[in-house]
Amino acid sequence: MSEQNIFILGIESSCDDTSAAVIQNGTVLSNVVASQKIHEDYGGVVPELASRAHQQNIVPVVHQALEKAKISKHQLNAIAFTRGPGLMGSLLVGTSFAKSLAYGLNIPLIDVNHMQAHILAHFIKDDNSKKPPFPFLALTISGGHTQIVRVDNYFEMAVIGETIDDAVGEAYDKSGKILGLGYPAGPEIDKRAQLGNPKAFTFTKPKVQGLNFSFSGLKTAILYFIQKQTKADANFVKNNLNDICASIQYTIIGILIDKLKLASKTTGIAHIAIGGGVSANSGIRQALKDGEKKFGWHTYVPKFEYTTDNAAMIAIVGYLKYLEGNFAKADVMASARLKL
Ligand code: KG4
Ligand code: ZN
């Protein structure tokens, strides 16, 4: 089989996005994402509703991905799916669908670790951004994850730091809830932060050993601060919203950069790649740019489409595993707590 003809279908259903993508030799032909708006009314992802929505979305999303890629399912060489980590009910939908389709088409099934996919998204070929050389450090920040990973090769990576409680995106979303903002609050806090004074209010940074993170204390500190200030002035939040957002963002970015500095110092690695929905944040992007000048870092940010939850990142891992003949057994099961 010539290399030009490898088509992989990727399927992602670990949280609240149902996604399917087709790639040809590492180049994306389609990447369809159906985001589930229903959770906005609840201020967070409701697992039961997420799996139901995946059930409704998965057939049309896969159909659309094949149609956009202009290929028939009979041209597929393999099907890659997210095995974990994630919400069990959500993972089961993608896993069962991928298994049945691969079985029906009599082609290999490839299981993919979602966290590995966030990192290997940097190697999608149609993205013109520069690729990180090995070894590099990957900072994955989203509503579900906060990890620093040392990446020595496509399949040799080790988590060297992670959150011991909330993810950084949760810190944004929970702070937003306290401030009365909609869900997810990250983008609005970011927008307002750019209009406010980052030093208007001070929130203490958590003291966590080594390269691990903690964000739940910050959320509580913000809650107490807002309760106290509102008692004295009922309009405190309304009158100071941009400054509050800027101060929260300043604290969160400070925590992330402090740990990255420590990770870079202890590993001697200056190549830093970011991924996950929070990598859209203007503050972290600016801080990384500053790090290039201040600390001699080389930083890498993938196209936004490939950095939030999406199936193109699942398909690229599928492609790399396909080249190695690394396939899943027919009895492979979803794993909510799958480790890197
Ligand atoms: O990767 P993602 O789409 O889904 C997962 O959580 O896996 O990330 C969503 C998270 C939410 O918590 C959202 O508030 C946050 O990313 N987010 C941001 C920004 N854009 C999205 N947080 C801060 N600044 C942003 N610009
Ligand atoms: Zn994710």
PDB file of N, CA and C in Angstrom, residues 121-160:
ATOM      1  N   ALA A 121      -1.413  16.909  18.427  1.00  0.00           N
ATOM      2  CA  ALA A 121      -2.104  17.821  17.500  1.00  0.00           C
ATOM      3  C   ALA A 121      -1.100  18.778  16.855  1.00  0.00           C
ATOM      4  N   HIS A 122       0.023  19.004  17.530  1.00  0.00           N
ATOM      5  CA  HIS A 122       1.066  19.878  16.966  1.00  0.00           C
ATOM      6  C   HIS A 122       1.644  19.318  15.668  1.00  0.00           C
ATOM      7  N   PHE A 123       1.435  18.023  15.414  1.00  0.00           N
ATOM      8  CA  PHE A 123       2.051  17.399  14.233  1.00  0.00           C
ATOM      9  C   PHE A 123       1.076  17.212  13.072  1.00  0.00           C
ATOM     10  N   ILE A 124      -0.107  17.808  13.184  1.00  0.00           N
ATOM     11  CA  ILE A 124      -1.042  17.798  12.048  1.00  0.00           C
ATOM     12  C   ILE A 124      -0.369  18.571  10.910  1.00  0.00           C
ATOM     13  N   LYS A 125      -0.409  17.992   9.711  1.00  0.00           N
ATOM     14  CA  LYS A 125       0.435  18.538   8.641  1.00  0.00           C
ATOM     15  C   LYS A 125      -0.086  19.797   7.948  1.00  0.00           C
ATOM     16  N   ASP A 126      -1.380  20.044   7.934  1.00  0.00           N
ATOM     17  CA  ASP A 126      -1.842  21.213   7.165  1.00  0.00           C
ATOM     18  C   ASP A 126      -1.754  22.513   7.946  1.00  0.00           C
ATOM     19  N   ASP A 127      -1.268  22.398   9.164  1.00  0.00           N
ATOM     20  CA  ASP A 127      -1.134  23.571  10.014  1.00  0.00           C
ATOM     21  C   ASP A 127       0.246  24.176   9.719  1.00  0.00           C
ATOM     22  N   ASN A 128       0.260  25.445   9.302  1.00  0.00           N
ATOM     23  CA  ASN A 128       1.541  26.036   8.899  1.00  0.00           C
ATOM     24  C   ASN A 128       2.449  26.414  10.050  1.00  0.00           C
ATOM     25  N   SER A 129       1.931  26.295  11.291  1.00  0.00           N
ATOM     26  CA  SER A 129       2.748  26.696  12.424  1.00  0.00           C
ATOM     27  C   SER A 129       3.955  25.769  12.548  1.00  0.00           C
ATOM     28  N   LYS A 130       5.024  26.296  13.181  1.00  0.00           N
ATOM     29  CA  LYS A 130       6.241  25.482  13.323  1.00  0.00           C
ATOM     30  C   LYS A 130       6.012  24.335  14.302  1.00  0.00           C
ATOM     31  N   LYS A 131       6.710  23.236  14.078  1.00  0.00           N
ATOM     32  CA  LYS A 131       6.544  22.044  14.907  1.00  0.00           C
ATOM     33  C   LYS A 131       7.610  22.000  15.994  1.00  0.00           C
ATOM     34  N   PRO A 132       7.246  21.569  17.207  1.00  0.00           N
ATOM     35  CA  PRO A 132       8.265  21.475  18.261  1.00  0.00           C
ATOM     36  C   PRO A 132       9.217  20.297  18.005  1.00  0.00           C
ATOM     37  N   PRO A 133      10.520  20.500  18.232  1.00  0.00           N
ATOM     38  CA  PRO A 133      11.453  19.379  18.107  1.00  0.00           C
ATOM     39  C   PRO A 133      11.497  18.594  19.410  1.00  0.00           C
ATOM     40  N   PHE A 134      11.810  17.301  19.363  1.00  0.00           N
ATOM     41  CA  PHE A 134      11.946  16.502  20.593  1.00  0.00           C
ATOM     42  C   PHE A 134      13.308  16.755  21.221  1.00  0.00           C
ATOM     43  N   PRO A 135      13.439  16.752  22.532  1.00  0.00           N
ATOM     44  CA  PRO A 135      12.339  16.710  23.485  1.00  0.00           C
ATOM     45  C   PRO A 135      11.728  18.105  23.673  1.00  0.00           C
ATOM     46  N   PHE A 136      10.426  18.129  24.010  1.00  0.00           N
ATOM     47  CA  PHE A 136       9.804  19.419  24.335  1.00  0.00           C
ATOM     48  C   PHE A 136       8.876  19.243  25.529  1.00  0.00           C
ATOM     49  N   LEU A 137       8.455  20.365  26.084  1.00  0.00           N
ATOM     50  CA  LEU A 137       7.492  20.340  27.193  1.00  0.00           C
ATOM     51  C   LEU A 137       6.135  20.733  26.637  1.00  0.00           C
ATOM     52  N   ALA A 138       5.086  19.998  27.018  1.00  0.00           N
ATOM     53  CA  ALA A 138       3.738  20.333  26.565  1.00  0.00           C
ATOM     54  C   ALA A 138       2.909  20.755  27.773  1.00  0.00           C
ATOM     55  N   LEU A 139       2.291  21.921  27.654  1.00  0.00           N
ATOM     56  CA  LEU A 139       1.370  22.391  28.699  1.00  0.00           C
ATOM     57  C   LEU A 139      -0.037  22.259  28.133  1.00  0.00           C
ATOM     58  N   THR A 140      -0.820  21.342  28.690  1.00  0.00           N
ATOM     59  CA  THR A 140      -2.192  21.144  28.210  1.00  0.00           C
ATOM     60  C   THR A 140      -3.156  21.749  29.214  1.00  0.00           C
ATOM     61  N   ILE A 141      -3.870  22.791  28.771  1.00  0.00           N
ATOM     62  CA  ILE A 141      -4.752  23.541  29.676  1.00  0.00           C
ATOM     63  C   ILE A 141      -6.148  23.663  29.070  1.00  0.00           C
ATOM     64  N   SER A 142      -7.134  23.118  29.787  1.00  0.00           N
ATOM     65  CA  SER A 142      -8.514  23.220  29.287  1.00  0.00           C
ATOM     66  C   SER A 142      -9.480  23.137  30.456  1.00  0.00           C
ATOM     67  N   GLY A 143     -10.764  22.943  30.125  1.00  0.00           N
ATOM     68  CA  GLY A 143     -11.770  22.839  31.178  1.00  0.00           C
ATOM     69  C   GLY A 143     -11.638  21.531  31.953  1.00  0.00           C
ATOM     70  N   GLY A 144     -10.967  20.556  31.353  1.00  0.00           N
ATOM     71  CA  GLY A 144     -10.835  19.252  32.002  1.00  0.00           C
ATOM     72  C   GLY A 144      -9.413  18.896  32.385  1.00  0.00           C
ATOM     73  N   HIS A 145      -8.418  19.606  31.829  1.00  0.00           N
ATOM     74  CA  HIS A 145      -7.038  19.187  32.077  1.00  0.00           C
ATOM     75  C   HIS A 145      -6.091  20.343  32.379  1.00  0.00           C
ATOM     76  N   THR A 146      -5.072  20.021  33.179  1.00  0.00           N
ATOM     77  CA  THR A 146      -3.943  20.920  33.402  1.00  0.00           C
ATOM     78  C   THR A 146      -2.742  20.022  33.655  1.00  0.00           C
ATOM     79  N   GLN A 147      -1.872  19.919  32.664  1.00  0.00           N
ATOM     80  CA  GLN A 147      -0.727  19.002  32.779  1.00  0.00           C
ATOM     81  C   GLN A 147       0.505  19.611  32.132  1.00  0.00           C
ATOM     82  N   ILE A 148       1.666  19.297  32.716  1.00  0.00           N
ATOM     83  CA  ILE A 148       2.923  19.557  32.015  1.00  0.00           C
ATOM     84  C   ILE A 148       3.514  18.191  31.699  1.00  0.00           C
ATOM     85  N   VAL A 149       3.785  17.971  30.421  1.00  0.00           N
ATOM     86  CA  VAL A 149       4.276  16.668  29.976  1.00  0.00           C
ATOM     87  C   VAL A 149       5.635  16.832  29.302  1.00  0.00           C
ATOM     88  N   ARG A 150       6.552  15.952  29.659  1.00  0.00           N
ATOM     89  CA  ARG A 150       7.834  15.922  28.958  1.00  0.00           C
ATOM     90  C   ARG A 150       7.657  14.958  27.785  1.00  0.00           C
ATOM     91  N   VAL A 151       7.889  15.470  26.566  1.00  0.00           N
ATOM     92  CA  VAL A 151       7.644  14.657  25.369  1.00  0.00           C
ATOM     93  C   VAL A 151       8.979  14.340  24.707  1.00  0.00           C
ATOM     94  N   ASP A 152       9.398  13.060  24.740  1.00  0.00           N
ATOM     95  CA  ASP A 152      10.670  12.669  24.156  1.00  0.00           C
ATOM     96  C   ASP A 152      10.517  12.145  22.739  1.00  0.00           C
ATOM     97  N   ASN A 153       9.320  11.653  22.447  1.00  0.00           N
ATOM     98  CA  ASN A 153       9.031  11.160  21.110  1.00  0.00           C
ATOM     99  C   ASN A 153       7.515  11.064  20.968  1.00  0.00           C
ATOM    100  N   TYR A 154       7.023  10.695  19.777  1.00  0.00           N
ATOM    101  CA  TYR A 154       5.567  10.602  19.615  1.00  0.00           C
ATOM    102  C   TYR A 154       4.924   9.749  20.714  1.00  0.00           C
ATOM    103  N   PHE A 155       5.564   8.642  21.040  1.00  0.00           N
ATOM    104  CA  PHE A 155       4.936   7.725  21.991  1.00  0.00           C
ATOM    105  C   PHE A 155       5.722   7.558  23.293  1.00  0.00           C
ATOM    106  N   GLU A 156       6.658   8.466  23.512  1.00  0.00           N
ATOM    107  CA  GLU A 156       7.395   8.436  24.774  1.00  0.00           C
ATOM    108  C   GLU A 156       7.173   9.767  25.465  1.00  0.00           C
ATOM    109  N   MET A 157       6.261   9.766  26.427  1.00  0.00           N
ATOM    110  CA  MET A 157       5.992  11.012  27.145  1.00  0.00           C
ATOM    111  C   MET A 157       5.645  10.719  28.595  1.00  0.00           C
ATOM    112  N   ALA A 158       5.953  11.682  29.460  1.00  0.00           N
ATOM    113  CA  ALA A 158       5.710  11.466  30.881  1.00  0.00           C
ATOM    114  C   ALA A 158       5.135  12.732  31.499  1.00  0.00           C
ATOM    115  N   VAL A 159       4.090  12.565  32.301  1.00  0.00           N
ATOM    116  CA  VAL A 159       3.490  13.705  33.013  1.00  0.00           C
ATOM    117  C   VAL A 159       4.455  14.089  34.134  1.00  0.00           C
ATOM    118  N   ILE A 160       4.929  15.347  34.126  1.00  0.00           N
ATOM    119  CA  ILE A 160       5.838  15.762  35.199  1.00  0.00           C
ATOM    120  C   ILE A 160       5.158  16.735  36.163  1.00  0.00           C
TER     121      ILE A 160
END
